[in-house]
Amino acid sequence: FGVGFYSAFLVADKVTVVTKAADGEQLRWESTEASTYTISKDDSAPIEETGTRLILTLKEEADKYTDDFTLRDLLKKYSEFISFPIELWTEKTEYDQVPDPDAEVKEGEEPPMKSVPRKTNVWEKVNAAKPLWMRAPKDVSKEEYEEFYKTTFRAYDAPEAHVHFSLEGQVEFRAMLFCPGSVPWELTQDMFNDKVKPIKLFVKRVFISDSFDEQLLPRWLSFLKGVVDSEALPLNVS
């Protein structure tokens, strides 16, 4: 396990991993506060074929992570461009049309209907965005660039121009930079606003940071918007 896995103990008192390999027995790895761990055979709900089940026993002060909105916001921020699907067990409200027993029914007419709410739980995919920077520029249309720019940077205007490139060397990365069609709102309030975050850094499509204090772009280019993604950097680069 790496640093990313053990960060689970920031919010959990106990972490349980149930896993099963092909043609192997189902095993349980369990640790409390990352101090010691045990490995044993597992007799919980069987995993079909192969797979892994991760169970976090949350700390009392971490109960906010059971909230649908909080989880959805975190997944959208950090894992929006992950290639494999991430689904959230969420509650949906649907409405059924049923006859209204309290309404007056006129002879020869259909009985009046009313809407009755019905709650259901479904798995909902939350990372639907596509990492356009992973594709060759010739394969990306103008409309796709515009949609990506508006969605990723919450912009209402189309970009005036863009550049899409990759670099190979000591550090390899892919990047896309956009020149907005109008001055970003935050800069209309203060052209020297040090809270402007023009560049988003990703490592293997995982969002890392957007705070760099002019390390990636000088202040006079802070009107630009862009993403940089590297396969060569470690996930704990920040």
Short mmCIF file of C-alpha atoms in Angstrom, two decimals:
data_model
loop_
_atom_site.label_atom_id
_atom_site.label_comp_id
_atom_site.label_asym_id
_atom_site.label_seq_id
_atom_site.Cartn_x
_atom_site.Cartn_y
_atom_site.Cartn_z
CA PHE A 1 0.00 0.00 0.00
CA GLY A 2 1.14 3.54 -0.71
CA VAL A 3 0.63 7.00 0.76
CA GLY A 4 -2.71 7.37 -0.98
CA PHE A 5 -4.10 4.26 0.69
CA TYR A 6 -2.94 5.16 4.19
CA SER A 7 -4.54 8.61 3.87
CA ALA A 8 -7.78 6.70 4.58
CA PHE A 9 -6.80 6.80 8.25
CA LEU A 10 -7.23 10.58 8.22
CA VAL A 11 -10.98 9.96 8.33
CA ALA A 12 -11.28 6.34 9.49
CA ASP A 13 -10.51 4.54 12.76
CA LYS A 14 -10.47 1.18 11.01
CA VAL A 15 -9.85 0.17 7.41
CA THR A 16 -10.89 -3.22 6.03
CA VAL A 17 -9.92 -4.63 2.65
CA VAL A 18 -11.73 -7.73 1.41
CA THR A 19 -10.23 -9.15 -1.77
CA LYS A 20 -10.37 -12.21 -3.96
CA ALA A 21 -8.10 -13.27 -6.80
CA ALA A 22 -9.12 -15.55 -9.64
CA ASP A 23 -9.47 -19.13 -8.35
CA GLY A 24 -8.28 -17.95 -4.93
CA GLU A 25 -9.88 -17.75 -1.52
CA GLN A 26 -11.48 -14.55 -0.22
CA LEU A 27 -9.19 -12.78 2.28
CA ARG A 28 -9.60 -9.91 4.73
CA TRP A 29 -6.91 -7.35 5.60
CA GLU A 30 -7.83 -5.17 8.59
CA SER A 31 -6.03 -2.41 10.45
CA THR A 32 -6.91 -0.04 13.27
CA GLU A 33 -5.27 3.42 13.20
CA ALA A 34 -2.55 2.05 10.87
CA SER A 35 -0.59 0.69 13.84
CA THR A 36 -1.02 -3.06 13.27
CA TYR A 37 -2.94 -5.24 10.85
CA THR A 38 -4.33 -8.74 10.54
CA ILE A 39 -4.91 -11.01 7.54
CA SER A 40 -7.49 -13.76 7.69
CA LYS A 41 -10.00 -15.70 5.64
CA ASP A 42 -13.16 -13.71 4.97
CA ASP A 43 -16.69 -15.06 5.35
CA SER A 44 -18.67 -11.92 4.47
CA ALA A 45 -20.70 -11.53 1.28
CA PRO A 46 -18.79 -13.39 -1.44
CA ILE A 47 -17.09 -11.48 -4.27
CA GLU A 48 -17.93 -12.94 -7.67
CA GLU A 49 -14.87 -14.05 -9.65
CA THR A 50 -12.32 -11.33 -8.72
CA GLY A 51 -12.49 -7.96 -6.99
CA THR A 52 -11.83 -5.88 -3.90
CA ARG A 53 -14.12 -4.32 -1.31
CA LEU A 54 -12.79 -1.39 0.76
CA ILE A 55 -14.62 -0.58 4.02
CA LEU A 56 -13.90 2.55 6.09
CA THR A 57 -15.15 2.77 9.66
CA LEU A 58 -15.32 6.55 9.92
CA LYS A 59 -14.28 8.65 12.88
CA GLU A 60 -17.06 10.56 14.62
CA GLU A 61 -15.79 13.90 13.33
CA ALA A 62 -15.71 12.57 9.76
CA ASP A 63 -19.43 11.89 9.43
CA LYS A 64 -19.72 14.63 6.79
CA TYR A 65 -18.21 12.13 4.33
CA THR A 66 -21.44 10.15 4.41
CA ASP A 67 -23.22 13.13 2.87
CA ASP A 68 -24.10 12.72 -0.81
CA PHE A 69 -23.26 16.33 -1.73
CA THR A 70 -19.85 16.22 0.00
CA LEU A 71 -18.83 12.97 -1.71
CA ARG A 72 -20.10 14.15 -5.09
CA ASP A 73 -18.19 17.44 -4.76
CA LEU A 74 -14.92 15.65 -3.86
CA LEU A 75 -15.26 13.16 -6.70
CA LYS A 76 -16.02 15.92 -9.21
CA LYS A 77 -13.01 17.93 -8.05
CA TYR A 78 -10.33 15.26 -7.84
CA SER A 79 -11.49 12.32 -9.95
CA GLU A 80 -13.61 13.83 -12.72
CA PHE A 81 -11.23 12.68 -15.47
CA ILE A 82 -10.40 9.18 -14.17
CA SER A 83 -10.88 6.71 -17.03
CA PHE A 84 -12.69 3.95 -15.12
CA PRO A 85 -16.28 4.67 -13.98
CA ILE A 86 -16.86 5.93 -10.43
CA GLU A 87 -20.41 5.42 -9.23
CA LEU A 88 -22.13 6.84 -6.14
CA TRP A 89 -25.00 5.09 -4.37
CA THR A 90 -27.54 7.87 -4.31
CA GLU A 91 -31.20 8.45 -3.56
CA LYS A 92 -33.46 9.56 -6.39
CA THR A 93 -37.03 10.84 -6.20
CA GLU A 94 -39.33 9.81 -9.03
CA TYR A 95 -42.99 10.64 -9.45
CA ASP A 96 -45.73 8.18 -10.37
CA GLN A 97 -49.11 9.18 -11.77
CA VAL A 98 -51.93 7.52 -9.81
CA PRO A 99 -55.72 8.14 -9.60
CA ASP A 100 -56.60 10.83 -7.08
CA PRO A 101 -59.01 9.24 -4.57
CA ASP A 102 -60.09 12.65 -3.25
CA ALA A 103 -60.99 14.12 -6.65
CA GLU A 104 -64.50 14.13 -8.04
CA VAL A 105 -64.93 11.84 -11.03
CA LYS A 106 -67.41 12.98 -13.66
CA GLU A 107 -69.41 10.38 -15.47
CA GLY A 108 -67.80 9.20 -18.70
CA GLU A 109 -64.41 10.83 -17.91
CA GLU A 110 -61.12 9.40 -16.79
CA PRO A 111 -60.42 9.83 -13.06
CA PRO A 112 -58.14 12.78 -12.25
CA MET A 113 -54.54 11.81 -11.60
CA LYS A 114 -52.04 13.06 -9.07
CA SER A 115 -48.26 12.75 -8.68
CA VAL A 116 -46.98 10.58 -5.85
CA PRO A 117 -43.26 10.72 -4.95
CA ARG A 118 -41.33 7.47 -4.88
CA LYS A 119 -37.75 7.24 -3.58
CA THR A 120 -35.30 4.82 -5.13
CA ASN A 121 -31.59 4.13 -4.70
CA VAL A 122 -29.39 3.76 -7.76
CA TRP A 123 -25.71 3.73 -8.70
CA GLU A 124 -25.00 7.03 -10.48
CA LYS A 125 -21.85 7.66 -12.50
CA VAL A 126 -20.22 10.91 -11.37
CA ASN A 127 -17.11 11.15 -13.57
CA ALA A 128 -18.57 11.66 -17.03
CA ALA A 129 -16.00 14.23 -18.24
CA LYS A 130 -13.45 13.18 -20.85
CA PRO A 131 -9.75 14.20 -20.62
CA LEU A 132 -9.44 15.80 -24.05
CA TRP A 133 -5.72 16.41 -23.56
CA MET A 134 -5.11 12.67 -23.86
CA ARG A 135 -6.29 12.72 -27.47
CA ALA A 136 -4.34 13.95 -30.49
CA PRO A 137 -5.23 17.58 -31.35
CA LYS A 138 -6.31 16.57 -34.85
CA ASP A 139 -8.96 14.29 -33.33
CA VAL A 140 -10.59 17.00 -31.20
CA SER A 141 -13.20 19.27 -32.75
CA LYS A 142 -13.64 22.99 -32.09
CA GLU A 143 -16.97 22.27 -30.40
CA GLU A 144 -15.33 19.78 -28.03
CA TYR A 145 -12.65 22.32 -27.06
CA GLU A 146 -15.32 24.94 -26.37
CA GLU A 147 -17.45 22.55 -24.30
CA PHE A 148 -14.42 21.41 -22.28
CA TYR A 149 -13.39 25.02 -21.62
CA LYS A 150 -16.85 26.08 -20.47
CA THR A 151 -17.37 23.03 -18.26
CA THR A 152 -13.91 22.86 -16.67
CA PHE A 153 -13.49 26.58 -16.00
CA ARG A 154 -17.17 27.47 -15.50
CA ALA A 155 -17.04 29.98 -18.33
CA TYR A 156 -19.94 31.30 -20.37
CA ASP A 157 -18.03 32.54 -23.39
CA ALA A 158 -16.15 30.55 -26.02
CA PRO A 159 -12.34 30.77 -25.89
CA GLU A 160 -10.71 33.16 -28.34
CA ALA A 161 -7.88 30.69 -29.01
CA HIS A 162 -6.33 27.51 -27.63
CA VAL A 163 -3.14 25.49 -27.84
CA HIS A 164 -2.94 21.73 -27.27
CA PHE A 165 0.51 20.13 -26.99
CA SER A 166 2.71 17.55 -25.28
CA LEU A 167 6.33 17.59 -24.15
CA GLU A 168 8.74 14.68 -23.81
CA GLY A 169 11.99 14.96 -21.91
CA GLN A 170 13.11 14.82 -18.30
CA VAL A 171 9.47 15.40 -17.33
CA GLU A 172 6.74 14.37 -19.75
CA PHE A 173 3.37 16.08 -19.78
CA ARG A 174 0.37 17.00 -21.90
CA ALA A 175 -1.27 20.42 -21.72
CA MET A 176 -4.05 22.60 -23.06
CA LEU A 177 -4.12 26.39 -22.71
CA PHE A 178 -7.07 28.63 -23.51
CA CYS A 179 -7.25 32.36 -24.13
CA PRO A 180 -10.68 33.55 -22.90
CA GLY A 181 -12.94 35.48 -25.22
CA SER A 182 -13.39 38.11 -22.51
CA VAL A 183 -11.61 39.15 -19.31
CA PRO A 184 -12.31 36.57 -16.56
CA TRP A 185 -14.74 37.93 -13.96
CA GLU A 186 -12.27 37.70 -11.07
CA LEU A 187 -9.77 39.86 -12.96
CA THR A 188 -12.38 42.51 -13.74
CA GLN A 189 -12.60 43.06 -9.99
CA ASP A 190 -8.85 43.12 -9.40
CA MET A 191 -6.23 42.76 -12.15
CA PHE A 192 -3.67 41.73 -9.48
CA ASN A 193 -5.91 39.26 -7.70
CA ASP A 194 -3.54 36.69 -6.18
CA LYS A 195 -6.40 34.21 -5.76
CA VAL A 196 -6.76 33.68 -9.50
CA LYS A 197 -5.99 30.06 -10.34
CA PRO A 198 -5.38 29.79 -14.08
CA ILE A 199 -3.72 26.34 -14.25
CA LYS A 200 -4.94 22.96 -12.97
CA LEU A 201 -2.26 20.31 -12.41
CA PHE A 202 -3.19 16.66 -12.86
CA VAL A 203 -1.09 13.53 -12.38
CA LYS A 204 -2.42 10.51 -14.27
CA ARG A 205 -5.78 12.34 -14.61
CA VAL A 206 -6.04 12.88 -10.82
CA PHE A 207 -6.41 16.54 -9.83
CA ILE A 208 -3.51 17.66 -7.62
CA SER A 209 -3.62 21.45 -7.23
CA ASP A 210 -4.38 24.80 -8.83
CA SER A 211 -2.31 26.95 -6.43
CA PHE A 212 1.19 27.68 -7.69
CA ASP A 213 2.05 31.35 -6.88
CA GLU A 214 3.37 32.16 -10.37
CA GLN A 215 5.44 28.95 -10.57
CA LEU A 216 3.72 27.83 -13.79
CA LEU A 217 2.59 31.16 -15.24
CA PRO A 218 3.77 34.73 -14.56
CA ARG A 219 1.16 37.10 -13.11
CA TRP A 220 0.75 38.95 -16.41
CA LEU A 221 -0.50 35.73 -18.04
CA SER A 222 -2.99 34.91 -15.30
CA PHE A 223 -5.91 35.58 -17.67
CA LEU A 224 -5.13 32.27 -19.41
CA LYS A 225 -6.84 29.04 -18.40
CA GLY A 226 -5.37 25.59 -18.79
CA VAL A 227 -4.64 22.06 -17.63
CA VAL A 228 -1.33 20.21 -17.32
CA ASP A 229 -1.23 16.44 -16.85
CA SER A 230 1.89 14.35 -16.27
CA GLU A 231 2.42 10.61 -16.10
CA ALA A 232 5.93 11.08 -14.70
CA LEU A 233 5.17 12.90 -11.43
CA PRO A 234 4.20 11.11 -8.19
CA LEU A 235 0.64 11.57 -6.94
CA ASN A 236 1.95 13.24 -3.75
CA VAL A 237 3.92 15.83 -5.77
CA SER A 238 2.17 18.73 -3.98
#
